[in-house]
Coordinates of C-alpha atoms in Angstrom, one line a residue:
M1 CA 76.2 120.4 -57.2
D2 CA 78.9 118.1 -55.9
T3 CA 77.1 117.7 -52.7
E4 CA 73.8 116.8 -54.5
A5 CA 75.6 114.2 -56.6
E6 CA 77.3 112.6 -53.6
L7 CA 73.9 112.3 -51.8
T8 CA 72.4 110.7 -54.9
R9 CA 75.2 108.2 -55.1
R10 CA 74.8 107.3 -51.4
G11 CA 71.0 107.0 -51.8
H12 CA 71.5 104.2 -54.4
S13 CA 74.4 102.4 -52.7
S14 CA 74.5 99.8 -49.9
P15 CA 74.7 101.1 -46.4
G16 CA 78.2 102.0 -45.3
Q17 CA 80.0 101.0 -42.2
G18 CA 78.1 101.8 -39.1
E19 CA 74.8 102.3 -41.0
E20 CA 71.8 100.0 -40.3
R21 CA 70.2 98.1 -43.1
P22 CA 66.5 98.7 -43.7
R23 CA 64.3 96.2 -41.8
S24 CA 61.8 94.1 -43.7
A25 CA 58.1 94.9 -43.1
F26 CA 57.7 91.1 -42.6
P27 CA 60.1 90.1 -39.8
G28 CA 59.6 86.4 -40.2
V29 CA 60.6 86.3 -43.8
G30 CA 64.3 85.8 -43.0
A31 CA 63.5 83.0 -40.6
L32 CA 61.3 81.3 -43.2
R33 CA 64.3 81.1 -45.5
G34 CA 66.6 79.6 -42.8
P35 CA 67.6 76.0 -43.2
R36 CA 66.9 75.0 -39.6
G37 CA 63.2 75.7 -39.3
L38 CA 60.0 77.4 -40.4
G39 CA 58.8 80.8 -39.2
G40 CA 61.6 81.0 -36.6
L41 CA 60.7 77.6 -35.2
T42 CA 63.6 75.1 -35.3
W43 CA 62.9 71.5 -36.3
R44 CA 63.8 70.4 -32.8
R45 CA 61.2 72.8 -31.2
A46 CA 58.6 71.7 -33.8
G47 CA 59.3 68.1 -32.8
L48 CA 58.9 68.8 -29.1
L49 CA 55.7 70.8 -29.8
G50 CA 54.3 67.8 -31.7
V51 CA 55.2 65.4 -28.9
A52 CA 53.6 67.7 -26.4
C53 CA 50.4 67.9 -28.4
T54 CA 50.3 64.1 -28.8
V55 CA 50.7 63.6 -25.1
F56 CA 48.0 66.2 -24.4
L57 CA 45.6 64.4 -26.8
L58 CA 46.4 61.0 -25.2
L59 CA 45.7 62.4 -21.7
L60 CA 42.4 63.9 -23.0
S61 CA 41.5 60.6 -24.6
N62 CA 42.3 58.6 -21.5
F63 CA 40.4 60.7 -19.0
V64 CA 37.8 62.9 -20.7
V65 CA 36.7 62.1 -24.3
Q66 CA 38.0 59.4 -26.7
P67 CA 37.4 59.1 -30.4
F68 CA 36.4 55.5 -31.2
L69 CA 36.6 54.1 -34.7
I70 CA 33.6 52.0 -35.7
P71 CA 34.9 48.8 -37.2
S72 CA 31.8 46.8 -38.0
R73 CA 28.1 47.0 -39.2
S74 CA 26.7 45.9 -35.9
M75 CA 25.3 49.4 -34.9
E76 CA 23.9 50.4 -38.3
P77 CA 22.1 52.7 -39.1
T78 CA 23.1 54.7 -36.0
L79 CA 26.8 54.1 -36.5
E80 CA 28.4 53.2 -39.8
V81 CA 31.8 51.6 -40.6
G82 CA 34.5 54.3 -40.4
D83 CA 32.5 56.7 -38.2
R84 CA 34.5 58.2 -35.3
V85 CA 32.3 58.5 -32.3
L86 CA 33.2 60.7 -29.3
V87 CA 33.1 58.6 -26.1
N88 CA 32.3 60.6 -23.0
K89 CA 34.4 59.1 -20.2
L90 CA 32.9 61.4 -17.6
A91 CA 29.3 60.3 -18.2
Y92 CA 29.4 57.7 -15.4
R93 CA 32.3 58.9 -13.4
F94 CA 30.4 60.9 -10.7
G95 CA 27.8 58.4 -9.6
D96 CA 25.5 58.2 -12.7
Q97 CA 24.8 54.8 -14.2
P98 CA 24.2 53.6 -17.7
K99 CA 20.6 53.8 -18.7
R100 CA 18.4 52.0 -21.2
G101 CA 19.0 53.3 -24.6
D102 CA 22.6 54.6 -23.9
V103 CA 25.1 53.7 -26.6
V104 CA 28.1 52.5 -24.6
V105 CA 31.7 51.4 -25.3
F106 CA 32.9 48.7 -23.0
D107 CA 35.7 46.3 -22.4
G108 CA 34.3 42.8 -23.2
T109 CA 37.0 40.9 -21.4
G110 CA 35.4 38.2 -19.4
S111 CA 31.9 38.7 -20.9
F112 CA 32.3 38.8 -24.7
V113 CA 35.8 37.5 -25.0
P114 CA 37.9 35.1 -22.7
E115 CA 39.9 36.7 -19.9
H116 CA 43.3 36.0 -21.6
A117 CA 42.4 36.5 -25.2
G118 CA 45.2 38.1 -27.3
A119 CA 47.8 37.7 -24.5
G120 CA 51.4 37.2 -25.4
G121 CA 51.5 39.6 -28.4
N122 CA 54.2 42.1 -29.3
A123 CA 54.3 44.6 -26.5
V124 CA 55.7 47.5 -28.6
G125 CA 53.2 46.9 -31.4
E126 CA 50.3 46.7 -29.0
A127 CA 51.4 49.9 -27.4
L128 CA 51.6 51.7 -30.7
H129 CA 48.2 50.3 -31.8
G130 CA 46.7 51.3 -28.5
A131 CA 47.9 54.9 -28.9
A132 CA 46.6 55.1 -32.5
S133 CA 43.2 53.7 -31.5
A134 CA 43.0 56.1 -28.5
L135 CA 43.3 58.9 -31.1
G136 CA 40.7 57.3 -33.4
L137 CA 43.4 56.6 -36.0
A138 CA 43.2 52.8 -35.8
E139 CA 40.6 50.1 -35.1
P140 CA 39.9 49.6 -31.4
S141 CA 41.2 46.6 -29.4
D142 CA 39.6 43.2 -30.1
T143 CA 38.2 43.4 -26.6
D144 CA 36.4 46.8 -27.0
F145 CA 32.8 46.8 -28.2
V146 CA 30.1 49.4 -28.8
K147 CA 26.4 48.4 -28.2
R148 CA 23.1 49.9 -27.0
V149 CA 21.9 49.2 -23.5
V150 CA 18.6 47.4 -23.5
G151 CA 18.4 46.1 -19.9
V152 CA 20.0 47.3 -16.7
G153 CA 20.4 45.6 -13.3
G154 CA 17.1 44.3 -12.0
D155 CA 15.3 44.3 -15.4
D156 CA 13.3 41.4 -16.8
V157 CA 14.1 41.3 -20.5
V158 CA 12.0 39.0 -22.8
C159 CA 11.9 38.3 -26.5
C160 CA 9.4 38.6 -27.8
D161 CA 5.7 39.5 -27.4
A162 CA 3.0 38.7 -29.9
G163 CA 4.0 41.7 -32.0
G164 CA 7.6 40.6 -32.1
R165 CA 8.8 43.3 -29.8
I166 CA 11.2 43.0 -26.9
K167 CA 9.6 43.6 -23.5
V168 CA 11.4 45.1 -20.5
N169 CA 9.6 44.6 -17.2
G170 CA 6.4 43.7 -19.1
V171 CA 6.5 46.8 -21.3
P172 CA 7.1 46.5 -25.1
L173 CA 10.0 48.6 -26.4
D174 CA 9.7 51.0 -29.3
E175 CA 13.0 50.7 -31.1
P176 CA 13.1 53.3 -33.9
Y177 CA 16.9 52.9 -34.2
L178 CA 16.7 49.3 -35.6
Y179 CA 18.2 48.7 -39.0
P180 CA 15.4 48.8 -41.6
G181 CA 14.0 45.3 -42.2
D182 CA 15.5 43.8 -39.0
T183 CA 13.4 42.2 -36.3
P184 CA 14.2 43.0 -32.7
S185 CA 15.6 39.4 -32.3
T186 CA 15.2 36.0 -34.0
V187 CA 16.5 34.4 -30.8
P188 CA 14.0 34.0 -28.1
F189 CA 15.2 34.7 -24.5
R190 CA 14.1 35.6 -21.1
I191 CA 16.7 37.2 -18.9
A192 CA 16.8 38.6 -15.4
V193 CA 19.6 41.1 -15.5
P194 CA 21.8 40.8 -12.3
L195 CA 22.4 44.1 -10.4
G196 CA 25.6 45.8 -11.5
T197 CA 25.4 44.4 -15.1
L198 CA 23.9 45.4 -18.5
W199 CA 22.1 43.5 -21.3
V200 CA 23.4 45.1 -24.5
M201 CA 22.4 44.6 -28.2
G202 CA 23.5 46.1 -31.5
D203 CA 21.0 48.2 -33.6
H204 CA 21.7 46.0 -36.7
R205 CA 20.4 42.9 -34.9
S206 CA 21.1 40.5 -37.8
Q207 CA 24.7 41.6 -38.0
S208 CA 25.4 42.0 -34.3
R209 CA 27.1 39.6 -31.9
D210 CA 25.9 40.8 -28.6
S211 CA 24.5 39.6 -25.3
R212 CA 22.3 37.1 -27.0
D213 CA 25.3 35.3 -28.5
H214 CA 26.9 34.7 -25.1
L215 CA 23.9 33.1 -23.3
G216 CA 25.2 29.9 -21.6
E217 CA 28.8 31.2 -21.4
P218 CA 30.4 32.4 -18.2
G219 CA 28.8 35.7 -17.4
G220 CA 25.7 34.9 -19.5
G221 CA 26.3 37.8 -21.9
M222 CA 26.0 40.4 -19.1
V223 CA 28.4 43.3 -19.2
P224 CA 29.6 44.5 -15.8
V225 CA 28.9 48.2 -15.3
E226 CA 32.5 48.6 -14.1
K227 CA 33.7 47.5 -17.6
V228 CA 32.0 50.4 -19.3
I229 CA 34.5 52.8 -20.8
G230 CA 32.1 55.6 -21.6
R231 CA 29.0 56.7 -23.4
A232 CA 29.2 57.3 -27.1
D233 CA 27.3 60.6 -27.4
W234 CA 28.3 62.1 -30.8
I235 CA 29.5 61.2 -34.2
G236 CA 32.5 63.4 -34.7
W237 CA 33.7 62.3 -38.1
P238 CA 33.1 62.5 -41.0
V239 CA 31.7 66.0 -40.9
T240 CA 28.7 64.9 -43.1
R241 CA 27.7 62.5 -40.2
W242 CA 27.9 65.0 -37.4
S243 CA 24.9 64.1 -35.1
S244 CA 23.9 62.6 -31.8
T245 CA 23.9 58.8 -31.3
G246 CA 20.5 58.9 -29.8
S247 CA 21.6 57.6 -26.4
G248 CA 18.6 57.1 -24.0
S249 CA 16.1 56.3 -26.7
P250 CA 14.1 53.4 -25.4
A251 CA 12.1 53.7 -22.2
A252 CA 10.6 51.2 -19.8
P253 CA 9.6 51.3 -16.1
A254 CA 12.2 50.4 -13.6
A255 CA 11.9 46.9 -12.1
P256 CA 10.7 46.8 -8.5
G257 CA 13.6 47.0 -6.1
A258 CA 16.1 47.9 -8.9
G259 CA 19.2 49.9 -8.0
A260 CA 20.6 53.1 -9.5
G261 CA 21.2 51.3 -12.8
G262 CA 17.4 51.0 -13.3
G263 CA 16.9 54.6 -14.3
H264 CA 14.9 55.6 -17.3
G265 CA 16.6 55.6 -20.6

């Protein structure tokens, strides 16, 4: 009887010296309660992990695919203000060239804005803004634009025929992406697109400042192919807007003697 009582008392008491305490069925619970971290991860390690993830995303954005925040109405209804499009930076990196109908993001320095526009700002602020815009968290630089390619090098682009349509190499364009109620252009023009450049326009023609607005300026509204950052292929955010941008929609025959940029859209 004494032995049974002793065993009972020991069964309800704390482990004695040399005895191992029972282990929890949830090994991370103790770490979760610790003051230094969460789930066994110290705050220092969590910070380093966050920095590593940010660097990875910046590298991905710089070389492969970049989210681009749409800041204006110039590409409605294809792209709306606040959309984040995914810009494919590999689209033209291996010899391919922008085609008619491609929705492209480009650096407008020297074509849409003066060479030294915005120079002399706060370097740290510009770097932070550049990092945020590269992740799609802030509006892009004032020199970055998104438009649709209407003419490529060697094309003859004319506005407009008797039906009010833009013609490329004598063939009227069917432009189903135009903003409802908009005409292809209220500004008449006839342009021979130099090789190595693009004639670009917004889908919301009445709200878009594009190649038409820079006629007579240095460059004549033409965007050098080398200034193209990438092709905007998909709307990635918001989720209710997940869809393709319709790159490559219009089609027209290549101009005689046109280079690689004269491919079909």
